[in-house]
Coordinates of C-alpha atoms and ligand atoms in Angstrom, one line a residue:
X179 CA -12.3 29.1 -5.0
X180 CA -15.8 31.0 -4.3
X181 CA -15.5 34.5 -6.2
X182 CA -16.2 37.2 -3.7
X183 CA -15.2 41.3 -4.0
X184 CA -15.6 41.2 -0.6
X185 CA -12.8 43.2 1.4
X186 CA -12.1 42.9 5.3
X187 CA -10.0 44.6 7.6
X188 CA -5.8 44.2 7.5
X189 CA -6.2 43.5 11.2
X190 CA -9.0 40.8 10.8
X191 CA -7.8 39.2 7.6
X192 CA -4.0 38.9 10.1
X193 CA -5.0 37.4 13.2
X194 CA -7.3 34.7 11.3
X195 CA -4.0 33.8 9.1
X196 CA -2.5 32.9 12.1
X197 CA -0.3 35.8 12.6
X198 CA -1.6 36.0 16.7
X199 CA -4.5 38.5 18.4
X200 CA -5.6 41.6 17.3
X201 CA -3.4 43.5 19.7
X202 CA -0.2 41.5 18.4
X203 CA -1.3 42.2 14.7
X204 CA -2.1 46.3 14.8
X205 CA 2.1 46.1 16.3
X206 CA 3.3 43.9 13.0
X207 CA 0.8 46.6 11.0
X208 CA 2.2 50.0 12.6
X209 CA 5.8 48.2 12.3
X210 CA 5.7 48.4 8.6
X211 CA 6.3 44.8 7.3
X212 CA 2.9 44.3 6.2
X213 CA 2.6 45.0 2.5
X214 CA -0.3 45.7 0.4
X215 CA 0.3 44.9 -3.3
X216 CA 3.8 45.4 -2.3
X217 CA 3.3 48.6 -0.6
X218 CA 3.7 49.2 3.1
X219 CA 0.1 50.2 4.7
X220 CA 0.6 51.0 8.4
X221 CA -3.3 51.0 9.2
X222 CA -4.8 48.5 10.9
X223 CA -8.5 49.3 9.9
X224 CA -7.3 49.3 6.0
X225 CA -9.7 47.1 4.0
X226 CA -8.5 44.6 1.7
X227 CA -9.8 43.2 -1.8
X228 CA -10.0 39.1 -0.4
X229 CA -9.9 38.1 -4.6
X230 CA -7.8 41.0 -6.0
X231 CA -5.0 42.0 -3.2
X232 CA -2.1 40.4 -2.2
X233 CA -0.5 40.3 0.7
X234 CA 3.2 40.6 2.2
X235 CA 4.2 40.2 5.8
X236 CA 7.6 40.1 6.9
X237 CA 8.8 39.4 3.4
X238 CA 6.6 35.9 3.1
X239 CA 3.7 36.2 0.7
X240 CA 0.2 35.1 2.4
X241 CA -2.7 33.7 0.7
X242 CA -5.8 35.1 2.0
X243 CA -8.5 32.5 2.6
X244 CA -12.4 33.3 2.6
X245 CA -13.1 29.7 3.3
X246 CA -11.3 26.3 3.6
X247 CA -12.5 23.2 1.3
X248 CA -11.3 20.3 3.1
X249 CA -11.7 16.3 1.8
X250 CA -11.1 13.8 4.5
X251 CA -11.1 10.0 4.3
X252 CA -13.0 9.5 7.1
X253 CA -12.0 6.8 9.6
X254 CA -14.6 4.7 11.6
X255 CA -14.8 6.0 15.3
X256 CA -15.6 9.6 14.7
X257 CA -18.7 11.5 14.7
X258 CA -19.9 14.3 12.4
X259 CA -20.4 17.0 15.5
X260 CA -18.2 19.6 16.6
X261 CA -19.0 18.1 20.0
X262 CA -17.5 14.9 21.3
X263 CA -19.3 12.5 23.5
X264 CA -18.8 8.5 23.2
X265 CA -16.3 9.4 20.2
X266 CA -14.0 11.9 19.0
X267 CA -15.0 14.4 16.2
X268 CA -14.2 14.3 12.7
X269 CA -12.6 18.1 13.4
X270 CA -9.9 16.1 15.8
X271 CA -8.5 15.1 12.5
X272 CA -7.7 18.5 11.5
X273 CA -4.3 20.2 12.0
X274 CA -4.6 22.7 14.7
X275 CA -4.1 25.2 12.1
X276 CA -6.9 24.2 10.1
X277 CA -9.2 23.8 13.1
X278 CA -10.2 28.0 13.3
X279 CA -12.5 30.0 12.3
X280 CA -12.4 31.4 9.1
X281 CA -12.5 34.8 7.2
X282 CA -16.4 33.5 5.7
X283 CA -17.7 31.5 8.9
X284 CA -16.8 28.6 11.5
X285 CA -16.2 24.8 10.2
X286 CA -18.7 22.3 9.4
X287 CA -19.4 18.9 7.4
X288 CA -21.2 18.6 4.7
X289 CA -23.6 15.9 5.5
X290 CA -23.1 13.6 7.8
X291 CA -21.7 9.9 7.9
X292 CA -22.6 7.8 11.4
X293 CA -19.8 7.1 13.6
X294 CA -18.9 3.3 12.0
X295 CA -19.1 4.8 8.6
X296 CA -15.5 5.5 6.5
X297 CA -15.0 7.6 3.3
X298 CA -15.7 10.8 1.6
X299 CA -16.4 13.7 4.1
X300 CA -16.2 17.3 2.9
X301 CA -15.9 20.0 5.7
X302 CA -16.1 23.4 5.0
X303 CA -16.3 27.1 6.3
X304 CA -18.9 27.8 3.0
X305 CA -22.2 27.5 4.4
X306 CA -23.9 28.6 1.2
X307 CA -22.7 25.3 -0.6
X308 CA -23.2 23.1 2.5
X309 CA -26.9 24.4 2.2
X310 CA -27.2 23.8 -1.6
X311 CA -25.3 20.3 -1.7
X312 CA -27.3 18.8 1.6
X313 CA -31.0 20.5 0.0
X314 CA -33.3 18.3 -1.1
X315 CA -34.3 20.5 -4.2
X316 CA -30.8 19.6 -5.7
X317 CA -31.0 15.7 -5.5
X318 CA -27.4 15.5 -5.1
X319 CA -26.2 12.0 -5.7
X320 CA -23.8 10.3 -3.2
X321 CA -22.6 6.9 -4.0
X322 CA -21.7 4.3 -1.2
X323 CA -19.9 0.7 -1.0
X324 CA -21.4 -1.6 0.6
X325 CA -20.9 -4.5 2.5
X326 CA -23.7 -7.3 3.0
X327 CA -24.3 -10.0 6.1
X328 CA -26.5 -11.8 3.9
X329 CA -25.5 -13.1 0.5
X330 CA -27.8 -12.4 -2.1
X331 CA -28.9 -14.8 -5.1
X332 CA -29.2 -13.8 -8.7
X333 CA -32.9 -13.4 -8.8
X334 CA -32.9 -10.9 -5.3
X335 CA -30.1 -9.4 -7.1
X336 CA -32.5 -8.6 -9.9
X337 CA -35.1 -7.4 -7.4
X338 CA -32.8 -5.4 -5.5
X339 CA -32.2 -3.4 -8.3
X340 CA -35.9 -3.3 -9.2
X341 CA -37.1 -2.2 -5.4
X342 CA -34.4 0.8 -5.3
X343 CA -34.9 1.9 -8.2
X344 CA -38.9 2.1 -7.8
X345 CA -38.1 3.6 -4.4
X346 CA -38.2 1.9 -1.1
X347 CA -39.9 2.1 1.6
X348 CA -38.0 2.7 4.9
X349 CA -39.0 1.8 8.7
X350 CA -38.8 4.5 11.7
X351 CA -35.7 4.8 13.4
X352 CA -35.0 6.6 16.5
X353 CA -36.1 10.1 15.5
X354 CA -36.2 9.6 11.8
X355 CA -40.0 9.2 10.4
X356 CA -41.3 5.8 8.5
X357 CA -40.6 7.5 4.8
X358 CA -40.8 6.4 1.2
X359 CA -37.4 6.8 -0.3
X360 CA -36.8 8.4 -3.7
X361 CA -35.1 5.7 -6.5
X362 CA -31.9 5.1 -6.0
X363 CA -29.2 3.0 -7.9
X364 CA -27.5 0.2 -7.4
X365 CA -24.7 -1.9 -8.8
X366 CA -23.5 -5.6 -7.5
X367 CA -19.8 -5.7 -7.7
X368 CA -17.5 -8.9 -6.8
X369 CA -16.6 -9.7 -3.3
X370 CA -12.9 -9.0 -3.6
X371 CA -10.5 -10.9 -1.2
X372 CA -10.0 -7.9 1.2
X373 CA -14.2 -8.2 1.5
X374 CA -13.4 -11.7 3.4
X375 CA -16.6 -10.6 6.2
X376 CA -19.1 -9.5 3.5
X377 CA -21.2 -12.4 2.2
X378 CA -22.4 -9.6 -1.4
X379 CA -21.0 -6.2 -1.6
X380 CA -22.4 -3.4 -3.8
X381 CA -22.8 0.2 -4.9
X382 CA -25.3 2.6 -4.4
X383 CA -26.2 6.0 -5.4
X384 CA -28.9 7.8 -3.4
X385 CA -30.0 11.4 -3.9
X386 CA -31.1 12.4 -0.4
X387 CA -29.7 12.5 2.9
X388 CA -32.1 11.0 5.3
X389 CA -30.8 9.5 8.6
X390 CA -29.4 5.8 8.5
X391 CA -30.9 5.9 5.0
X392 CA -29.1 3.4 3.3
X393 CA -28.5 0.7 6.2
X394 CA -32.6 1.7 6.5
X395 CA -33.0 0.7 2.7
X396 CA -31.1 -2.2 2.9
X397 CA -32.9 -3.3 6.6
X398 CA -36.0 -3.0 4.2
X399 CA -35.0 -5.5 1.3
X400 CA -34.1 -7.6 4.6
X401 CA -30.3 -7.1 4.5
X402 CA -27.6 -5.9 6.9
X403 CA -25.2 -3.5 6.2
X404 CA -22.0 -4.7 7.5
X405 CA -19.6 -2.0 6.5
X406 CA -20.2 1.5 4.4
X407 CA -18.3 3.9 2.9
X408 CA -19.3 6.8 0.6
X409 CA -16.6 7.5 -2.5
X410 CA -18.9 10.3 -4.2
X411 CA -20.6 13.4 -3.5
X412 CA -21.8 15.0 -6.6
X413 CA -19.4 14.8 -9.2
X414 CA -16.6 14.5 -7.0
X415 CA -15.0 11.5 -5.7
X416 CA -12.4 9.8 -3.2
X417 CA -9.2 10.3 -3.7
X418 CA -8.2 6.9 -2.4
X419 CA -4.6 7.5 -2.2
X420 CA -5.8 9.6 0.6
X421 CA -5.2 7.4 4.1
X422 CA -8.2 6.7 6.3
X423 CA -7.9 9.4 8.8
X424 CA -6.1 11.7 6.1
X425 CA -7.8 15.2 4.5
X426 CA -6.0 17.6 2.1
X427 CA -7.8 20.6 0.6
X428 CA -9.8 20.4 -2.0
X429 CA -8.0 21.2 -5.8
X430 CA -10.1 23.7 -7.9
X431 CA -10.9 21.1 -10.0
X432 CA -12.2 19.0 -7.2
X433 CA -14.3 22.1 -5.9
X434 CA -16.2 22.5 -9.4
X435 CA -17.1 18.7 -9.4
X436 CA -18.3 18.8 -6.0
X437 CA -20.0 22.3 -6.3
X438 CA -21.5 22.4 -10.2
X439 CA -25.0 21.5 -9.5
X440 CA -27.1 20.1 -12.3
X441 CA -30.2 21.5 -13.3
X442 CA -32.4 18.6 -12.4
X443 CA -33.2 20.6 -9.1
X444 CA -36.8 20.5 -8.2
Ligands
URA1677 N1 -26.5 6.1 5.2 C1 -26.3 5.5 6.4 O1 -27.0 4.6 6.8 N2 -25.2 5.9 7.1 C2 -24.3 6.8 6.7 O2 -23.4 7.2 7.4 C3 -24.6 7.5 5.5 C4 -25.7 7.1 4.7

């Protein structure tokens, strides 16, 4: 996905493909069944192209991965931490396989979505675009659906809109400062019969990543935000035939939509 002439090491580039420890890999090396570009390269140390090279071991063709792009439908009852306290972490949900460290750094989320909060949940080795996607600068858009305790009459409607879209106001919480929000969007959809505990439900797109930030914004316009789930980061969004609980990696295509940033940074 991410273009990089980097090269590593045969050895390196073996053990993190899951091929066992640096000890086991030098033997598999020396042995001769490891093929560069279809020739046999018996050193250990030799450096490989990560974009350009490809590799051979014991006949099977491996694909050498710089760094994993992972979507996951998150379920409620995990936490965004790669330690687990009260709840397990999201990385539980990851094959074994999957759960490593990889060629371009260790695992992490992009953003984070509190424990009782479901849907879109990228995790990543690429801490370059987990740094530009979670900036400020960028004003990355992330939509949510959302699920009301209080219904919500035509005119508030109206005003809702109005409110977010000036910007809101949010209260202290915990750790997280008093702060005036940036505008946000939002969009009323129908209560659908598989809504049956939400008395409105709506969309909404925000463009930071403050803590609690939208059941804050909502506490503000003096709502309660039964249930939330983000379908959109960027330009990317849920792939809903993906189970809660589910992840797959992300298609190129996916990885551009996610990843192209506009040019509306500040
Ligand atoms: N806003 C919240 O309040 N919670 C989340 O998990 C994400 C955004």
């Amino acid at each position: 996905m991410k273009q990089t002439t980097r090269t590593e090491r045969l050895d390196k580039i073996l053990s993190n493909s899951g091929f066992g420890t640096r000890k086991d890999v030098k033997r598999l090396v020396r042995s001769g069944e490891v093929l560069v570009n279809g020739e046999p390269v018996k050193n250990p140390e030799f450096h490989v192209s990560i974009e350009k090279d490809t590799l051979c071991v014991e006949g099977v063709d491996v694909k050498i991965k710089w760094h994993a792009y992972f979507m996951l439908n998150k379920p409620a009852g995990y936490i965004c931490s790669t330690k687990s306290g009260a709840y397990p972490t999201v990385f539980d949900l990851l094959d074994e396989s999957d759960r490593r460290t990889y060629l371009g750094g260790d695992l992490g989320t992009i953003g984070r979505l509190d424990a009782d909060t479901e849907g879109l949940l990228i995790i990543t080795s690429d801490g370059d675009l987990n740094h530009r996607l979670t900036s400020p600068k960028w004003r990355v858009p992330k939509t949510y659906l959302v699920h009301l305790a209080n219904e919500v009459d035509e005119q508030e409607r109206e005003s809702y809109v109005a409110d977010l879209a000036r910007g809101v106001h949010i209260e202290a919480e915990a750790n997280a400062e008093a702060v005036d929000c940036l505008p946000a969007q939002l969009e009323w959809c129908d209560v659908q019969e598989n809504d049956k505990t939400a008395a409105a439900v709506c969309k909404i797109t925000v463009y930071e990543g403050k803590f609690h930030e939208v059941k804050r914004l909502f506490a503000a316009l003096g709502n309660e935000v039964t249930y939330l789930k983000r379908i959109r980061m960027n330009r990317l969004f849920l792939d809903e035939s993906l189970a809660c609980g589910q992840y797959r990696e992300l298609t190129k295509e996916e990885f551009d939509l996610l990843s192209t940033l506009n040019d509306e940074g500040v």
